[in-house]
PDB file of C-alpha atoms in Angstrom:
ATOM      1  CA  UNK A   1      -0.003   0.387  -0.143  1.00 78.00           C
ATOM      2  CA  UNK A   2       0.720   3.777  -0.529  1.00 95.00           C
ATOM      3  CA  UNK A   3       0.247   7.047   0.443  1.00 95.00           C
ATOM      4  CA  UNK A   4      -3.116   7.327  -1.423  1.00 96.00           C
ATOM      5  CA  UNK A   5      -4.272   3.921  -0.171  1.00 97.00           C
ATOM      6  CA  UNK A   6      -2.954   4.854   3.609  1.00 97.00           C
ATOM      7  CA  UNK A   7      -5.036   8.297   3.394  1.00 96.00           C
ATOM      8  CA  UNK A   8      -8.300   6.379   2.265  1.00 97.00           C
ATOM      9  CA  UNK A   9      -7.745   4.180   5.390  1.00 98.00           C
ATOM     10  CA  UNK A  10      -7.445   7.084   7.561  1.00 97.00           C
ATOM     11  CA  UNK A  11     -10.478   8.455   5.826  1.00 97.00           C
ATOM     12  CA  UNK A  12     -12.612   5.261   6.790  1.00 97.00           C
ATOM     13  CA  UNK A  13     -11.156   4.398  10.058  1.00 97.00           C
ATOM     14  CA  UNK A  14     -11.106   8.410  11.363  1.00 95.00           C
ATOM     15  CA  UNK A  15      -7.795   8.756  11.565  1.00 97.00           C
ATOM     16  CA  UNK A  16      -7.123  11.423   8.906  1.00 96.00           C
ATOM     17  CA  UNK A  17      -9.721  14.400   8.348  1.00 95.00           C
ATOM     18  CA  UNK A  18     -11.073  15.132   5.143  1.00 92.00           C
ATOM     19  CA  UNK A  19      -9.797  18.213   3.428  1.00 93.00           C
ATOM     20  CA  UNK A  20     -11.160  21.468   5.094  1.00 95.00           C
ATOM     21  CA  UNK A  21     -13.365  22.321   2.033  1.00 93.00           C
ATOM     22  CA  UNK A  22     -14.754  19.294   2.290  1.00 93.00           C
ATOM     23  CA  UNK A  23     -15.629  19.442   5.993  1.00 94.00           C
ATOM     24  CA  UNK A  24     -16.993  22.968   5.433  1.00 95.00           C
ATOM     25  CA  UNK A  25     -19.484  21.747   2.893  1.00 94.00           C
ATOM     26  CA  UNK A  26     -20.531  18.575   5.172  1.00 95.00           C
ATOM     27  CA  UNK A  27     -19.786  16.131   2.927  1.00 96.00           C
ATOM     28  CA  UNK A  28     -19.098  13.455   5.153  1.00 94.00           C
ATOM     29  CA  UNK A  29     -16.222  11.063   4.823  1.00 91.00           C
ATOM     30  CA  UNK A  30     -15.540   7.408   2.673  1.00 96.00           C
ATOM     31  CA  UNK A  31     -17.262   3.993   4.487  1.00 97.00           C
ATOM     32  CA  UNK A  32     -15.158   1.526   2.759  1.00 98.00           C
ATOM     33  CA  UNK A  33     -12.875   1.224  -0.063  1.00 98.00           C
ATOM     34  CA  UNK A  34     -10.771  -1.484  -2.547  1.00 98.00           C
ATOM     35  CA  UNK A  35      -8.689  -0.693  -5.275  1.00 98.00           C
ATOM     36  CA  UNK A  36     -11.002   0.814  -8.145  1.00 98.00           C
ATOM     37  CA  UNK A  37     -14.078   1.187  -6.105  1.00 98.00           C
ATOM     38  CA  UNK A  38     -15.260   3.497  -2.802  1.00 98.00           C
ATOM     39  CA  UNK A  39     -18.257   3.590  -0.997  1.00 98.00           C
ATOM     40  CA  UNK A  40     -19.973   5.928   1.482  1.00 98.00           C
ATOM     41  CA  UNK A  41     -23.306   7.203   2.754  1.00 97.00           C
ATOM     42  CA  UNK A  42     -24.635  10.448   3.563  1.00 97.00           C
ATOM     43  CA  UNK A  43     -28.000  11.910   4.845  1.00 96.00           C
ATOM     44  CA  UNK A  44     -29.544  14.619   2.772  1.00 96.00           C
ATOM     45  CA  UNK A  45     -30.142  17.591   4.995  1.00 93.00           C
ATOM     46  CA  UNK A  46     -33.445  19.506   4.102  1.00 93.00           C
ATOM     47  CA  UNK A  47     -31.794  22.421   4.890  1.00 93.00           C
ATOM     48  CA  UNK A  48     -29.547  22.143   1.490  1.00 93.00           C
ATOM     49  CA  UNK A  49     -32.842  22.059  -0.719  1.00 95.00           C
ATOM     50  CA  UNK A  50     -33.654  24.060  -3.509  1.00 90.00           C
ATOM     51  CA  UNK A  51     -37.798  23.821  -3.424  1.00 92.00           C
ATOM     52  CA  UNK A  52     -38.455  20.797  -2.565  1.00 94.00           C
ATOM     53  CA  UNK A  53     -35.098  18.576  -3.291  1.00 96.00           C
ATOM     54  CA  UNK A  54     -31.408  18.480  -2.689  1.00 96.00           C
ATOM     55  CA  UNK A  55     -29.916  21.483  -4.595  1.00 95.00           C
ATOM     56  CA  UNK A  56     -28.162  19.615  -7.982  1.00 95.00           C
ATOM     57  CA  UNK A  57     -24.634  21.596  -6.867  1.00 95.00           C
ATOM     58  CA  UNK A  58     -24.859  19.952  -3.827  1.00 95.00           C
ATOM     59  CA  UNK A  59     -25.111  16.619  -5.787  1.00 97.00           C
ATOM     60  CA  UNK A  60     -21.804  17.876  -7.853  1.00 97.00           C
ATOM     61  CA  UNK A  61     -19.805  18.565  -4.633  1.00 97.00           C
ATOM     62  CA  UNK A  62     -20.287  14.946  -3.754  1.00 98.00           C
ATOM     63  CA  UNK A  63     -19.836  13.490  -6.964  1.00 98.00           C
ATOM     64  CA  UNK A  64     -16.200  15.157  -6.632  1.00 97.00           C
ATOM     65  CA  UNK A  65     -15.547  14.029  -3.886  1.00 97.00           C
ATOM     66  CA  UNK A  66     -16.179  10.644  -4.475  1.00 98.00           C
ATOM     67  CA  UNK A  67     -14.899  10.514  -8.038  1.00 98.00           C
ATOM     68  CA  UNK A  68     -11.329  11.731  -6.204  1.00 97.00           C
ATOM     69  CA  UNK A  69     -11.550   9.142  -3.725  1.00 98.00           C
ATOM     70  CA  UNK A  70     -12.079   6.685  -6.370  1.00 98.00           C
ATOM     71  CA  UNK A  71      -9.033   7.764  -8.535  1.00 98.00           C
ATOM     72  CA  UNK A  72      -6.862   7.727  -5.381  1.00 98.00           C
ATOM     73  CA  UNK A  73      -7.637   3.656  -4.954  1.00 98.00           C
ATOM     74  CA  UNK A  74      -4.743   3.265  -7.586  1.00 98.00           C
ATOM     75  CA  UNK A  75      -3.061   6.018  -7.459  1.00 97.00           C
ATOM     76  CA  UNK A  76       0.693   5.224  -7.133  1.00 94.00           C
ATOM     77  CA  UNK A  77       2.971   6.963  -4.835  1.00 94.00           C
ATOM     78  CA  UNK A  78       4.527  10.694  -6.166  1.00 93.00           C
ATOM     79  CA  UNK A  79       1.504  10.649  -8.732  1.00 96.00           C
ATOM     80  CA  UNK A  80      -1.414  13.302  -8.280  1.00 96.00           C
ATOM     81  CA  UNK A  81      -4.629  14.601 -10.064  1.00 96.00           C
ATOM     82  CA  UNK A  82      -7.129  17.024 -10.636  1.00 95.00           C
ATOM     83  CA  UNK A  83     -10.369  17.091 -12.535  1.00 96.00           C
ATOM     84  CA  UNK A  84     -10.430  17.740 -15.582  1.00 96.00           C
ATOM     85  CA  UNK A  85     -14.092  17.440 -16.560  1.00 97.00           C
ATOM     86  CA  UNK A  86     -17.116  16.489 -14.663  1.00 98.00           C
ATOM     87  CA  UNK A  87     -20.543  15.291 -16.251  1.00 98.00           C
ATOM     88  CA  UNK A  88     -23.465  14.554 -13.781  1.00 98.00           C
ATOM     89  CA  UNK A  89     -26.851  13.189 -15.093  1.00 98.00           C
ATOM     90  CA  UNK A  90     -30.121  13.867 -12.598  1.00 98.00           C
ATOM     91  CA  UNK A  91     -31.901  11.026 -13.063  1.00 98.00           C
ATOM     92  CA  UNK A  92     -34.562  11.434 -10.148  1.00 97.00           C
ATOM     93  CA  UNK A  93     -35.202  14.399  -7.348  1.00 96.00           C
ATOM     94  CA  UNK A  94     -33.377  13.548  -4.075  1.00 97.00           C
ATOM     95  CA  UNK A  95     -36.054  14.314  -1.583  1.00 94.00           C
ATOM     96  CA  UNK A  96     -34.686  13.189   1.942  1.00 95.00           C
ATOM     97  CA  UNK A  97     -33.373   9.915   3.348  1.00 96.00           C
ATOM     98  CA  UNK A  98     -29.817   8.469   2.749  1.00 97.00           C
ATOM     99  CA  UNK A  99     -27.648   8.847  -0.376  1.00 97.00           C
ATOM    100  CA  UNK A 100     -25.841   5.609  -1.119  1.00 98.00           C
ATOM    101  CA  UNK A 101     -22.742   6.648  -3.078  1.00 98.00           C
ATOM    102  CA  UNK A 102     -20.765   4.100  -5.090  1.00 98.00           C
ATOM    103  CA  UNK A 103     -17.500   5.347  -7.014  1.00 98.00           C
ATOM    104  CA  UNK A 104     -15.000   3.231  -9.276  1.00 98.00           C
ATOM    105  CA  UNK A 105     -12.522   3.229 -11.699  1.00 98.00           C
ATOM    106  CA  UNK A 106     -13.620   2.550 -15.276  1.00 98.00           C
ATOM    107  CA  UNK A 107     -10.357   3.062 -17.321  1.00 98.00           C
ATOM    108  CA  UNK A 108      -6.867   3.697 -15.987  1.00 97.00           C
ATOM    109  CA  UNK A 109      -4.194   5.458 -18.760  1.00 96.00           C
ATOM    110  CA  UNK A 110      -0.865   6.686 -18.220  1.00 95.00           C
ATOM    111  CA  UNK A 111      -1.778  10.206 -17.889  1.00 96.00           C
ATOM    112  CA  UNK A 112      -5.469   9.727 -16.889  1.00 98.00           C
ATOM    113  CA  UNK A 113      -8.161   8.091 -15.027  1.00 98.00           C
ATOM    114  CA  UNK A 114     -11.682   7.656 -16.056  1.00 98.00           C
ATOM    115  CA  UNK A 115     -13.746   7.103 -12.832  1.00 98.00           C
ATOM    116  CA  UNK A 116     -17.669   7.230 -12.310  1.00 98.00           C
ATOM    117  CA  UNK A 117     -20.162   7.304  -9.175  1.00 98.00           C
ATOM    118  CA  UNK A 118     -23.603   6.234  -9.097  1.00 98.00           C
ATOM    119  CA  UNK A 119     -26.210   7.969  -6.058  1.00 98.00           C
ATOM    120  CA  UNK A 120     -28.462   5.645  -5.174  1.00 98.00           C
ATOM    121  CA  UNK A 121     -31.838   6.517  -2.994  1.00 97.00           C
ATOM    122  CA  UNK A 122     -32.778   3.388  -1.406  1.00 93.00           C
ATOM    123  CA  UNK A 123     -32.323   1.108  -4.286  1.00 94.00           C
ATOM    124  CA  UNK A 124     -33.588   3.482  -6.966  1.00 97.00           C
ATOM    125  CA  UNK A 125     -30.578   5.469  -9.394  1.00 98.00           C
ATOM    126  CA  UNK A 126     -31.082   9.236  -8.999  1.00 98.00           C
ATOM    127  CA  UNK A 127     -27.970  10.416 -10.515  1.00 98.00           C
ATOM    128  CA  UNK A 128     -24.647   9.647 -12.257  1.00 98.00           C
ATOM    129  CA  UNK A 129     -21.405  11.112 -12.414  1.00 98.00           C
ATOM    130  CA  UNK A 130     -18.049  10.496 -14.488  1.00 98.00           C
ATOM    131  CA  UNK A 131     -15.079  12.308 -14.744  1.00 98.00           C
ATOM    132  CA  UNK A 132     -11.843  12.222 -15.991  1.00 98.00           C
ATOM    133  CA  UNK A 133      -8.846  12.935 -13.822  1.00 98.00           C
ATOM    134  CA  UNK A 134      -5.489  13.983 -15.193  1.00 98.00           C
ATOM    135  CA  UNK A 135      -2.477  12.719 -13.417  1.00 97.00           C
ATOM    136  CA  UNK A 136       0.979  14.348 -12.761  1.00 94.00           C
ATOM    137  CA  UNK A 137       4.127  14.176 -10.749  1.00 89.00           C
ATOM    138  CA  UNK A 138       4.727  16.461  -8.356  1.00 77.00           C
ATOM    139  CA  UNK A 139       7.879  18.657  -9.552  1.00 72.00           C
ATOM    140  CA  UNK A 140      10.770  19.082  -7.354  1.00 64.00           C
ATOM    141  CA  UNK A 141      11.724  22.385  -6.456  1.00 62.00           C
ATOM    142  CA  UNK A 142      14.987  24.276  -8.094  1.00 63.00           C
ATOM    143  CA  UNK A 143      18.279  24.831  -6.125  1.00 61.00           C
TER     144      UNK A 143
END
């Protein structure tokens, strides 16, 4: 296991805090992971509704988090990533309850990882997102 996978273990067992942005947005943390896959549950907060359903931008924030976590399951040490594009399909309104979010690596290449995630309310698919994560090595500072 490497740096990224140790971080995922820390998220699951509560010893590694989520990034500050995730904390401020109340995105919660990871429930489980294995290479190529992550899963989490998130309780819908009615204060985040736009009208009678969860604000779609909030689903986008959750998707970005889960898509990044999925990519981390297969990253090697010294490699970093960033989202270059993300697409979301909203299939049904989220009006309450608990979301189950499953993320997975679809395709890994030398310079990118294609990831997707699905949002389930009970067993109904309510949203689906995909993204491309570009990979890069950390540059060493010049002397």
